[in-house]
Short mmCIF file of C-alpha atoms in Angstrom, two decimals:
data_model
loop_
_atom_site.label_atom_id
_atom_site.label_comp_id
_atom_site.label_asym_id
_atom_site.label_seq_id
_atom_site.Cartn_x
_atom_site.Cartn_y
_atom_site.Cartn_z
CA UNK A 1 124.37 65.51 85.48
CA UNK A 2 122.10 67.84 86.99
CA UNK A 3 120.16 64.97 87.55
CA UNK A 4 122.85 63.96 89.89
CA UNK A 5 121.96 66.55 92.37
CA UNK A 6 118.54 66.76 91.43
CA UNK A 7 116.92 64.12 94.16
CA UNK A 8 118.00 66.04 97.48
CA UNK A 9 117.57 69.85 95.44
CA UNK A 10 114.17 69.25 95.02
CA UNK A 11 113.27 69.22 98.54
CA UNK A 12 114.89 72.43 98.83
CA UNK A 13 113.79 76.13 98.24
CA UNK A 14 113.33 75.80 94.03
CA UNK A 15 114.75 78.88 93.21
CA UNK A 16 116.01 81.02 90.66
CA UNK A 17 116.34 78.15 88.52
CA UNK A 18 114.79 81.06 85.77
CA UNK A 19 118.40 82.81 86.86
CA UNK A 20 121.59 82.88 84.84
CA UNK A 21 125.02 83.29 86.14
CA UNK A 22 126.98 85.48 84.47
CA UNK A 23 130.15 83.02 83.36
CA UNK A 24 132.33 86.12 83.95
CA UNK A 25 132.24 86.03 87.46
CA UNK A 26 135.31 85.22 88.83
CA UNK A 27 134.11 84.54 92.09
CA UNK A 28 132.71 81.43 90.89
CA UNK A 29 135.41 80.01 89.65
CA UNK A 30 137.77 80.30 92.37
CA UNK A 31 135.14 78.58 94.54
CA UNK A 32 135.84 76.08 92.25
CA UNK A 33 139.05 75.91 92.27
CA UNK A 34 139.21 75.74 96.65
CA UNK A 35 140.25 72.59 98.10
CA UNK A 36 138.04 69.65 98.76
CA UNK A 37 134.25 70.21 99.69
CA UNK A 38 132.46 68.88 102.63
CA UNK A 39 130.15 66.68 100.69
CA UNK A 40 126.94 65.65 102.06
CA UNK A 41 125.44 63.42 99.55
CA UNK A 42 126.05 65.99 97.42
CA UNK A 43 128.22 64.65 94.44
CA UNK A 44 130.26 67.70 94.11
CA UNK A 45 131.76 66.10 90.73
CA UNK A 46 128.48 67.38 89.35
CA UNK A 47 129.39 71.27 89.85
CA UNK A 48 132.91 71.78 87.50
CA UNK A 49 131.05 69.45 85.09
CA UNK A 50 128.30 72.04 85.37
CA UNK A 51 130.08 74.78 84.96
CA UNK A 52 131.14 73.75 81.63
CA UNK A 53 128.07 73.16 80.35
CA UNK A 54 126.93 76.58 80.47
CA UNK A 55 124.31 78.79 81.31
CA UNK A 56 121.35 75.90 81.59
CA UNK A 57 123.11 74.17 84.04
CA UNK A 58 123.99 76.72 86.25
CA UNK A 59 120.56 77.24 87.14
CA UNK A 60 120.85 73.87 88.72
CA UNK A 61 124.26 74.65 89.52
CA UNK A 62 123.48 77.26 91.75
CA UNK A 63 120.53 75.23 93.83
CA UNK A 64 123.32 72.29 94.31
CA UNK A 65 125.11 75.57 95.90
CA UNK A 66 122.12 76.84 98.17
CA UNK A 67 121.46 73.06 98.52
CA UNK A 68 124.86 72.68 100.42
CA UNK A 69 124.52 76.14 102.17
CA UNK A 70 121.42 75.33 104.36
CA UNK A 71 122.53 71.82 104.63
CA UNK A 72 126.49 72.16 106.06
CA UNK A 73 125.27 75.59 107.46
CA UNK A 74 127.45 73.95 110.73
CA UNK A 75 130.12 73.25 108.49
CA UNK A 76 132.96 75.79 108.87
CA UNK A 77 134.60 74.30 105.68
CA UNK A 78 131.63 75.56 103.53
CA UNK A 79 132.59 79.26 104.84
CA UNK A 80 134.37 79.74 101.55
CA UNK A 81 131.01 78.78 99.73
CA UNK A 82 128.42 80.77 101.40
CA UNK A 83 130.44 83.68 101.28
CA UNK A 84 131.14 83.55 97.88
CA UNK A 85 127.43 82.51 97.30
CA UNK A 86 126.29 85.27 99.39
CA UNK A 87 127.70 87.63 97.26
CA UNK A 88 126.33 86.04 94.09
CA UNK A 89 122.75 85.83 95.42
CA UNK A 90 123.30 89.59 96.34
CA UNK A 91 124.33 90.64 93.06
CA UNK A 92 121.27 88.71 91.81
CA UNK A 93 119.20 90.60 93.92
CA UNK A 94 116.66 87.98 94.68
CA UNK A 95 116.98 85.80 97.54
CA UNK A 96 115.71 87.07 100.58
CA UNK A 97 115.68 83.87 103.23
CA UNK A 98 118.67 82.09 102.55
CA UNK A 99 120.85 85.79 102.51
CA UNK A 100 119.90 86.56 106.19
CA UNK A 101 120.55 83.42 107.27
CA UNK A 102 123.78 83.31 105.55
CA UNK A 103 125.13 86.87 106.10
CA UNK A 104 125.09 86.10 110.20
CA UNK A 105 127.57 82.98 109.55
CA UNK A 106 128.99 85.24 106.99
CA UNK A 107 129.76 87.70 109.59
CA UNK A 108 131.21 85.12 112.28
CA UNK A 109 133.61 83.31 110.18
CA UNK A 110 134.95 86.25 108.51
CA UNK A 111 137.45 87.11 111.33
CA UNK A 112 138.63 83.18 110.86
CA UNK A 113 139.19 84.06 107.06
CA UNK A 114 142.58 85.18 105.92
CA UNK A 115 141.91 89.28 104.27
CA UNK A 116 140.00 89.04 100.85
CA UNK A 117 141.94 89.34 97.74
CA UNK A 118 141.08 92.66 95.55
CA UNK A 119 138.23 91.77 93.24
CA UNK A 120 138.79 91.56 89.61
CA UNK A 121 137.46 93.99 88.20
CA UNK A 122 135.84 93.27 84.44
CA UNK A 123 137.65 95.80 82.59
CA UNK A 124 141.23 94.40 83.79
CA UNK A 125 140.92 90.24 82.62
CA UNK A 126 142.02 91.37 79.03
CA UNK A 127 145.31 92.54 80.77
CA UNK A 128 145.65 90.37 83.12
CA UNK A 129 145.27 87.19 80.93
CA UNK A 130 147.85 89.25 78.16
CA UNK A 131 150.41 89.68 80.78
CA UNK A 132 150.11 86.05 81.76
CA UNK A 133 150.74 85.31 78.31
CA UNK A 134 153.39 86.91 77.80
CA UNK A 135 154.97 86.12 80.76
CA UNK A 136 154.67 82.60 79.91
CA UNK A 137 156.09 83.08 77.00
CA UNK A 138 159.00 85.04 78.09
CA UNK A 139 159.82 82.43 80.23
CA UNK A 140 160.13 79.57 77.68
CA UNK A 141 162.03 82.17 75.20
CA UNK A 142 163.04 85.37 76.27
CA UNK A 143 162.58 88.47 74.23
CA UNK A 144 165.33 90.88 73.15
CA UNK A 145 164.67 94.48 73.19
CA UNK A 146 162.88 95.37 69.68
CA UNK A 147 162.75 98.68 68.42
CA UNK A 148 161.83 100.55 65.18
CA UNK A 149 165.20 100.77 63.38
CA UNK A 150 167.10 97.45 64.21
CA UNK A 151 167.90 95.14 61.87
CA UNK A 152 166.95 91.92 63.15
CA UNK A 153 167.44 88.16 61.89
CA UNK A 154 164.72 85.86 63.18
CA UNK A 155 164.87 81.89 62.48
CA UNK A 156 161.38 80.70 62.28
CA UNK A 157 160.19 77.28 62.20
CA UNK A 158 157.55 76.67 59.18
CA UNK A 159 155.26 73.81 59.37
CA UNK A 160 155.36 73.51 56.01
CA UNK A 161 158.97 73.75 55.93
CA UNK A 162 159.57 71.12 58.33
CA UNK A 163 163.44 70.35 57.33
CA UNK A 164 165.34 73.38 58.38
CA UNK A 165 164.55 76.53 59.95
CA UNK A 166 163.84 79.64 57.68
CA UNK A 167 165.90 82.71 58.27
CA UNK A 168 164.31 86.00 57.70
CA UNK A 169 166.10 88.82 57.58
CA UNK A 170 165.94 92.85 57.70
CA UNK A 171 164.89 96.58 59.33
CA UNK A 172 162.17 96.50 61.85
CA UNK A 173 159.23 99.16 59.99
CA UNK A 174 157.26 99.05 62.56
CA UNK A 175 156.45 97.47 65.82
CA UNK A 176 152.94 97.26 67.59
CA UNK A 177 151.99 96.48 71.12
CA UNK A 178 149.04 94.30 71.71
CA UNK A 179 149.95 91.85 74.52
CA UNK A 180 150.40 88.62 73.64
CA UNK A 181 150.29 89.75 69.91
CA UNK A 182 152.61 91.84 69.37
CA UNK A 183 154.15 92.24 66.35
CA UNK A 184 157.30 93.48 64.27
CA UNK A 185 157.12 93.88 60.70
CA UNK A 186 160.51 93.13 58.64
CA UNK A 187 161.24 94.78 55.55
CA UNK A 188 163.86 93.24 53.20
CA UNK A 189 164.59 93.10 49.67
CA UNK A 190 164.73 89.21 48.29
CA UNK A 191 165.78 88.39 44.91
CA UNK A 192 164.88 92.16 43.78
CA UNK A 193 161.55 92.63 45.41
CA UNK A 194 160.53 93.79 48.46
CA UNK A 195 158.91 91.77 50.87
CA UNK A 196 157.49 92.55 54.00
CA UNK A 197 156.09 90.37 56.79
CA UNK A 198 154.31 90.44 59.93
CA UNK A 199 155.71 88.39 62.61
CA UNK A 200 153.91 87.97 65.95
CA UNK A 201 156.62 88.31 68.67
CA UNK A 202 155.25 85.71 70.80
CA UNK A 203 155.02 82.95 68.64
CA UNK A 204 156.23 79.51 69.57
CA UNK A 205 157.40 79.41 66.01
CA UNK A 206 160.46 81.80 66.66
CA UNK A 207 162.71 79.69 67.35
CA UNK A 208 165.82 82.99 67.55
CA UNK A 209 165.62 86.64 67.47
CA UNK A 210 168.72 88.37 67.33
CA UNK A 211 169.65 92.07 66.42
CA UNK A 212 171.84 91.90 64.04
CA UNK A 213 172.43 96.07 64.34
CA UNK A 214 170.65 99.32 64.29
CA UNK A 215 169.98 101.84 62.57
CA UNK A 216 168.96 105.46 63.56
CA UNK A 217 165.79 106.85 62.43
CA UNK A 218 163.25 109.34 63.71
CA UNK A 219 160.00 107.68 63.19
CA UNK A 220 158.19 104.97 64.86
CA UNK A 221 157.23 103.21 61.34
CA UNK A 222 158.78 103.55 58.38
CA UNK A 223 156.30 103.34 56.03
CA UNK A 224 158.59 105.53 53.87
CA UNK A 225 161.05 103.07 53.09
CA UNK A 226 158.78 101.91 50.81
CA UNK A 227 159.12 104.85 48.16
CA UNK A 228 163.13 105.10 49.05
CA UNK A 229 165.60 102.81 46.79
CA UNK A 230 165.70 99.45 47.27
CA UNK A 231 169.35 99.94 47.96
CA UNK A 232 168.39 101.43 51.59
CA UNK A 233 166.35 97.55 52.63
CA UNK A 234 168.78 95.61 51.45
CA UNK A 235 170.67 93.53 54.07
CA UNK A 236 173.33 91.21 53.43
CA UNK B 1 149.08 104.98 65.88
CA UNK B 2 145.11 104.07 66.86
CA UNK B 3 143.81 105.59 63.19
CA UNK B 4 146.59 102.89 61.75
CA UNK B 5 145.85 100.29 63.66
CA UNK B 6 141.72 100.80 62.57
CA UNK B 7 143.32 101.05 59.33
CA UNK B 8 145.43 98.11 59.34
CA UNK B 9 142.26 96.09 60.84
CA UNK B 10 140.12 97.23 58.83
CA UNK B 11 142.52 95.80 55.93
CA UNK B 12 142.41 92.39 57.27
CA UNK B 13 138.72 92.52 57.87
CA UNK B 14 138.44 93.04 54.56
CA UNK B 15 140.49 90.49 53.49
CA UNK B 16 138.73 88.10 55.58
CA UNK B 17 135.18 88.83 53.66
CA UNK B 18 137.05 87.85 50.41
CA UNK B 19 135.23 85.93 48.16
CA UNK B 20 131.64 86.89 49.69
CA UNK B 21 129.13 89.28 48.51
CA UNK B 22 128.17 91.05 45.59
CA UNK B 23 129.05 94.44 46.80
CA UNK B 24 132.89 93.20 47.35
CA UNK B 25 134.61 94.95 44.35
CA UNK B 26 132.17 98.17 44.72
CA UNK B 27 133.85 97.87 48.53
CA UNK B 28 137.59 97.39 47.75
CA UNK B 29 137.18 100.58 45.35
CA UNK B 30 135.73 103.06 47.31
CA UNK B 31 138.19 101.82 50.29
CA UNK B 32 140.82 102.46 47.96
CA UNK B 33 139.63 106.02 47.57
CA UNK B 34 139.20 106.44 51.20
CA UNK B 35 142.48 105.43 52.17
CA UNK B 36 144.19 107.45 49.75
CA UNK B 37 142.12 110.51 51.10
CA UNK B 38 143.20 109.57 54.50
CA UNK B 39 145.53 112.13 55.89
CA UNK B 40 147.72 109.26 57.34
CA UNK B 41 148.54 107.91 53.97
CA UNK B 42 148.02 104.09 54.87
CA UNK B 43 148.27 102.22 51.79
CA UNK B 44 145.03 100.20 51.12
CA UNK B 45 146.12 97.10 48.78
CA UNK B 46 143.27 94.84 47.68
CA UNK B 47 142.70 91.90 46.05
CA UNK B 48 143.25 91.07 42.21
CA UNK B 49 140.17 91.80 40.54
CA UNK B 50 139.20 91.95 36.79
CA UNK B 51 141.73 94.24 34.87
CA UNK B 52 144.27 93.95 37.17
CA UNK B 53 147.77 94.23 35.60
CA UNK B 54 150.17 91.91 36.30
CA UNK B 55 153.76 91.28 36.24
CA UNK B 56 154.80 88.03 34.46
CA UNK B 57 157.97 86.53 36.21
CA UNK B 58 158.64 83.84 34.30
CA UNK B 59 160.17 82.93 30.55
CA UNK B 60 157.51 81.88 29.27
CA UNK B 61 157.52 84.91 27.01
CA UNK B 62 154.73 87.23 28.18
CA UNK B 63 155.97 90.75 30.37
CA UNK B 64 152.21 91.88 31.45
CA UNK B 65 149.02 90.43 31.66
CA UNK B 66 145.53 91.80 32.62
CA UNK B 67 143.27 89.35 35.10
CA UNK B 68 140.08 88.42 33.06
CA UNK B 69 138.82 86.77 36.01
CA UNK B 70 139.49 84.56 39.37
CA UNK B 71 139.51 81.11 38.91
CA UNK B 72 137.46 78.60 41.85
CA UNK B 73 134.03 80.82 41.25
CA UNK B 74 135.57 83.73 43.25
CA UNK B 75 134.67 87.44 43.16
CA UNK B 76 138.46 87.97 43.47
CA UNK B 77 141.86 86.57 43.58
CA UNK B 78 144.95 86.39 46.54
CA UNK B 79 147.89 85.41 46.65
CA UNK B 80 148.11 81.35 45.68
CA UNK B 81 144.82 81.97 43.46
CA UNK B 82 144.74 80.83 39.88
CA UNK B 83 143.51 83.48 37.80
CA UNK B 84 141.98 83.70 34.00
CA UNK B 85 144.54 86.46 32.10
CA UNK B 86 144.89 88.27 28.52
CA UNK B 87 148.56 88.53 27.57
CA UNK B 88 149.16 92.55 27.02
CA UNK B 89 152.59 92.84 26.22
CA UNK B 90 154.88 89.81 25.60
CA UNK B 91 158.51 89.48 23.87
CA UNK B 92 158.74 88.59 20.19
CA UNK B 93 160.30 85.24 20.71
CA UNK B 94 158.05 83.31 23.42
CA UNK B 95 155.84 80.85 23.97
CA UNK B 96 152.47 83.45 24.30
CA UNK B 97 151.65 86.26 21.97
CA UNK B 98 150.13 89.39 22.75
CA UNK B 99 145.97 88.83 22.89
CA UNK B 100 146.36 85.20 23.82
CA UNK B 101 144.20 84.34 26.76
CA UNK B 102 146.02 82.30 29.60
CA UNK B 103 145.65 80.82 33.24
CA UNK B 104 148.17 81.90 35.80
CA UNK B 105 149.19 81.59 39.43
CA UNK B 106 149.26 84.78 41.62
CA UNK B 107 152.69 84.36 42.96
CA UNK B 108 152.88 87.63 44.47
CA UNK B 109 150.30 90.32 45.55
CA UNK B 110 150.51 93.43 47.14
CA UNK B 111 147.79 92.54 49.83
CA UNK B 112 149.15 91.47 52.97
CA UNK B 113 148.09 86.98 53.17
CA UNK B 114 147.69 86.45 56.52
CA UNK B 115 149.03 82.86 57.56
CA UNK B 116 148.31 80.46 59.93
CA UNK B 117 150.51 81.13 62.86
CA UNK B 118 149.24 84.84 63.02
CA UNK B 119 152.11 86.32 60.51
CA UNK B 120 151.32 88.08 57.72
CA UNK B 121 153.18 88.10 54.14
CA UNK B 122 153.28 91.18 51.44
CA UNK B 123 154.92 91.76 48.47
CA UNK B 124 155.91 95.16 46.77
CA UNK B 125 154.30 93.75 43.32
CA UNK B 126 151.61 91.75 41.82
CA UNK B 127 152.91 88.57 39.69
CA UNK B 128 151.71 85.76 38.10
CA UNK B 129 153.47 82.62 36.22
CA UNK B 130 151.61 81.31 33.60
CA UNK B 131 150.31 77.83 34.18
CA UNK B 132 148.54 75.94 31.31
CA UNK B 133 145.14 74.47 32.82
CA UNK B 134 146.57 71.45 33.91
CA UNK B 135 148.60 73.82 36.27
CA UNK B 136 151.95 73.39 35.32
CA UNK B 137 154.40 76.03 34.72
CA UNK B 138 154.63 77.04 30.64
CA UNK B 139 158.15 78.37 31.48
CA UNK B 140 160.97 76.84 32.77
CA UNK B 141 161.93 79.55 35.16
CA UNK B 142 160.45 81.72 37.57
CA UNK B 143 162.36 84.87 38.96
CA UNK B 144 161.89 86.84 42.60
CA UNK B 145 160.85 85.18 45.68
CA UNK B 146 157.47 82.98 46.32
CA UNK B 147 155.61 82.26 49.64
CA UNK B 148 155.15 78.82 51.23
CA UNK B 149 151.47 79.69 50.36
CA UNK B 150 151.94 77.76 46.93
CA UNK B 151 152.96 74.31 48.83
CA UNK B 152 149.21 74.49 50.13
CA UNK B 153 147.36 75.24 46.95
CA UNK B 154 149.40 72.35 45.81
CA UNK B 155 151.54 74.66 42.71
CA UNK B 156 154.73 72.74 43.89
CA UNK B 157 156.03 72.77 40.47
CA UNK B 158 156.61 76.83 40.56
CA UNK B 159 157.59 76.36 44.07
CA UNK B 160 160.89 73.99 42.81
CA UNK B 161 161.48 76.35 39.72
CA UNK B 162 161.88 78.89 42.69
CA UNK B 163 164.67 80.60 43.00
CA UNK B 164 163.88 82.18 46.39
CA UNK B 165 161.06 81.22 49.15
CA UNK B 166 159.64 84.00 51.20
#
């Protein structure tokens, strides 16, 4: 679908088609995600296409891009672009024309622009996208409280099981934080053995978490409950 | 709480490369060694290899077995594997004798089985029920609990002899 644009982008400056976008660049994609382009013959239905097709057709991608720039360079509409543009041609260091020319409209239409959000920084998408997680999940199913030391009951919905839920019941060991999996691990003794299990708290499997009561102890896991009697996991 | 988490990764990373490579069992045994060395004390529990001893949980008349080897072609055996065992202690009055040389169904293993929708599973014991090589049960009962894992390996017989599912 590069093809697409192809006719009018090779009339153009052929550049940096050697280039590759990083994907991570979040600029990009909310240039993407802006409202309806000015399209000049253009099909713009060829950029989120390209965009998912990777790194080989973003070369392309990206002349479609300085394609547009020079042509709507009178367009205010395509402000959004070139700025966005201008800062990935910066950051690939290579263009020299098409970043003067753009940097003076840059400059104009800035004061039109509402302030710049912060930038993303690269370090901070694990967290962010966590956080969104887990807020998304908190909002379907809220969380209780779970600490080390509470005896929960949690009714989970097996796949395999598809009839009723399972109940699973017992003393929180431990409980460790990694976003969107974090997870609790139950310690109970059925039918005479012991038995624990992992359970991530954000799965849409738990269908119920409830704490049933607590109990006070002075370590974050109890891995020691494990040599103690079985008389001290068991939970009616 | 870092040093368990490498730990407990480094667990499931392991358990992840089951079944490939020669060096697998030389692995699991000096990661055994390490983790006991390890000041924090995290308990490294592998897979069931040859000379593993087993519990027997069923009536078929056998107490403890000893893995010969993992059925399927595997280098070792989880939880839900079928394994190849020699009977080492058994009652008087059963169905096995002592030196007879069996199949059997790991119903229960120390190493934690991860499952599909990210939990994981772990027993305090390793047990097996002894299956004849049809797979079906050779006793009629089968004590402790048993993970949904034997629905998908398609033992459903133990699973209804059952008499609790983790």
């Amino acid at each position: 679908m590069g093809s697409q644009v192809l006719p009018q982008a090779l009339h153009w400056i052929p550049r940096s088609s050697t280039q590759c976008i990083p994907s991570k660049r979040l600029g990009f994609s909310t240039v993407l995600s802006r409202g309806p382009f000015v399209s000049h013959g253009v099909s713009v239905s060829a950029k989120p296409i390209g965009w998912n097709l990777g790194f080989f057709v973003n070369a392309q991608v990206k002349d479609s891009f300085v394609v547009r720039a020079e042509a709507n360079e009178e367009a205010e509409a395509n402000e959004s672009i070139e700025e966005e543009q201008n800062e990935a041609v910066q950051a690939q260091g290579d263009v020299v024309v098409a970043v003067e020319a753009e940097s003076e409209d840059k400059v104009e239409e800035e004061e039109v622009k509402a302030p710049r959000k912060p930038r993303v920084k690269l370090g901070d998408i694990m967290g962010i996208l966590n956080k969104r997680a887990v807020e998304a999940s908190e909002s379907e199913r809220p969380i209780p409280d779970i600490r080390t030391g509470d005896v929960v009951e949690i009714k989970l919905e097996v796949p395999e099981n598809r009839r009723r839920l399972s109940i699973y019941k017992g003393i929180v060991m431990s409980r460790q934080n990694a976003g969107i999996h974090t997870t609790i691990r139950i310690r109970r003794i059925i039918a005479g053995i012991g038995v624990e299990i992992v359970f991530p708290l954000y799965s849409p499997n738990i269908k119920e978490i409830k704490v049933v009561s607590h109990r006070k102890v002075r370590r974050a896991r109890l891995y020691y409950l494990r040599d103690k009697l079985p008389r001290l996991s068991t939970f009616k | 709480m870092a040093a368990s988490l490498a730990s407990k990764w480094s667990r499931v990373g392991r358990s992840l490369l089951g079944g490939l490579g020669n060096n697998l069992s030389g692995l699991s045994s000096t990661s055994h060694e390490m983790a006991s060395g390890n000041f924090l004390s995290q308990q490294q529990r592998t897979f069931i290899q040859m000379r593993t001893v087993l519990k027997v949980v069923d009536n078929s008349g056998a107490k403890t077995v000893m893995c010969i080897q993992p059925l399927k072609g595997r280098k070792v055996a989880r939880l839900g594997d079928t394994i190849v065992a020699s009977v080492k202690e058994a009652m008087p009055t059963g169905k096995v004798k002592k030196g007879q040389v069996v199949h059997a169904v790991v119903v229960r293993a120390a190493m934690q089985h991860g499952r599909f929708d990210g939990s994981e599973v772990r027993f305090d014991d390793n047990a097996v029920v002894l299956v004849n090589k049809a797979g079906e049960p050779t006793g009629t009962r089968v004590f402790g609990p048993v993970p949904h894992e034997l629905r998908r390996k398609k033992h459903v017989s133990i699973l209804t002899l059952a008499e609790h599912l983790a």
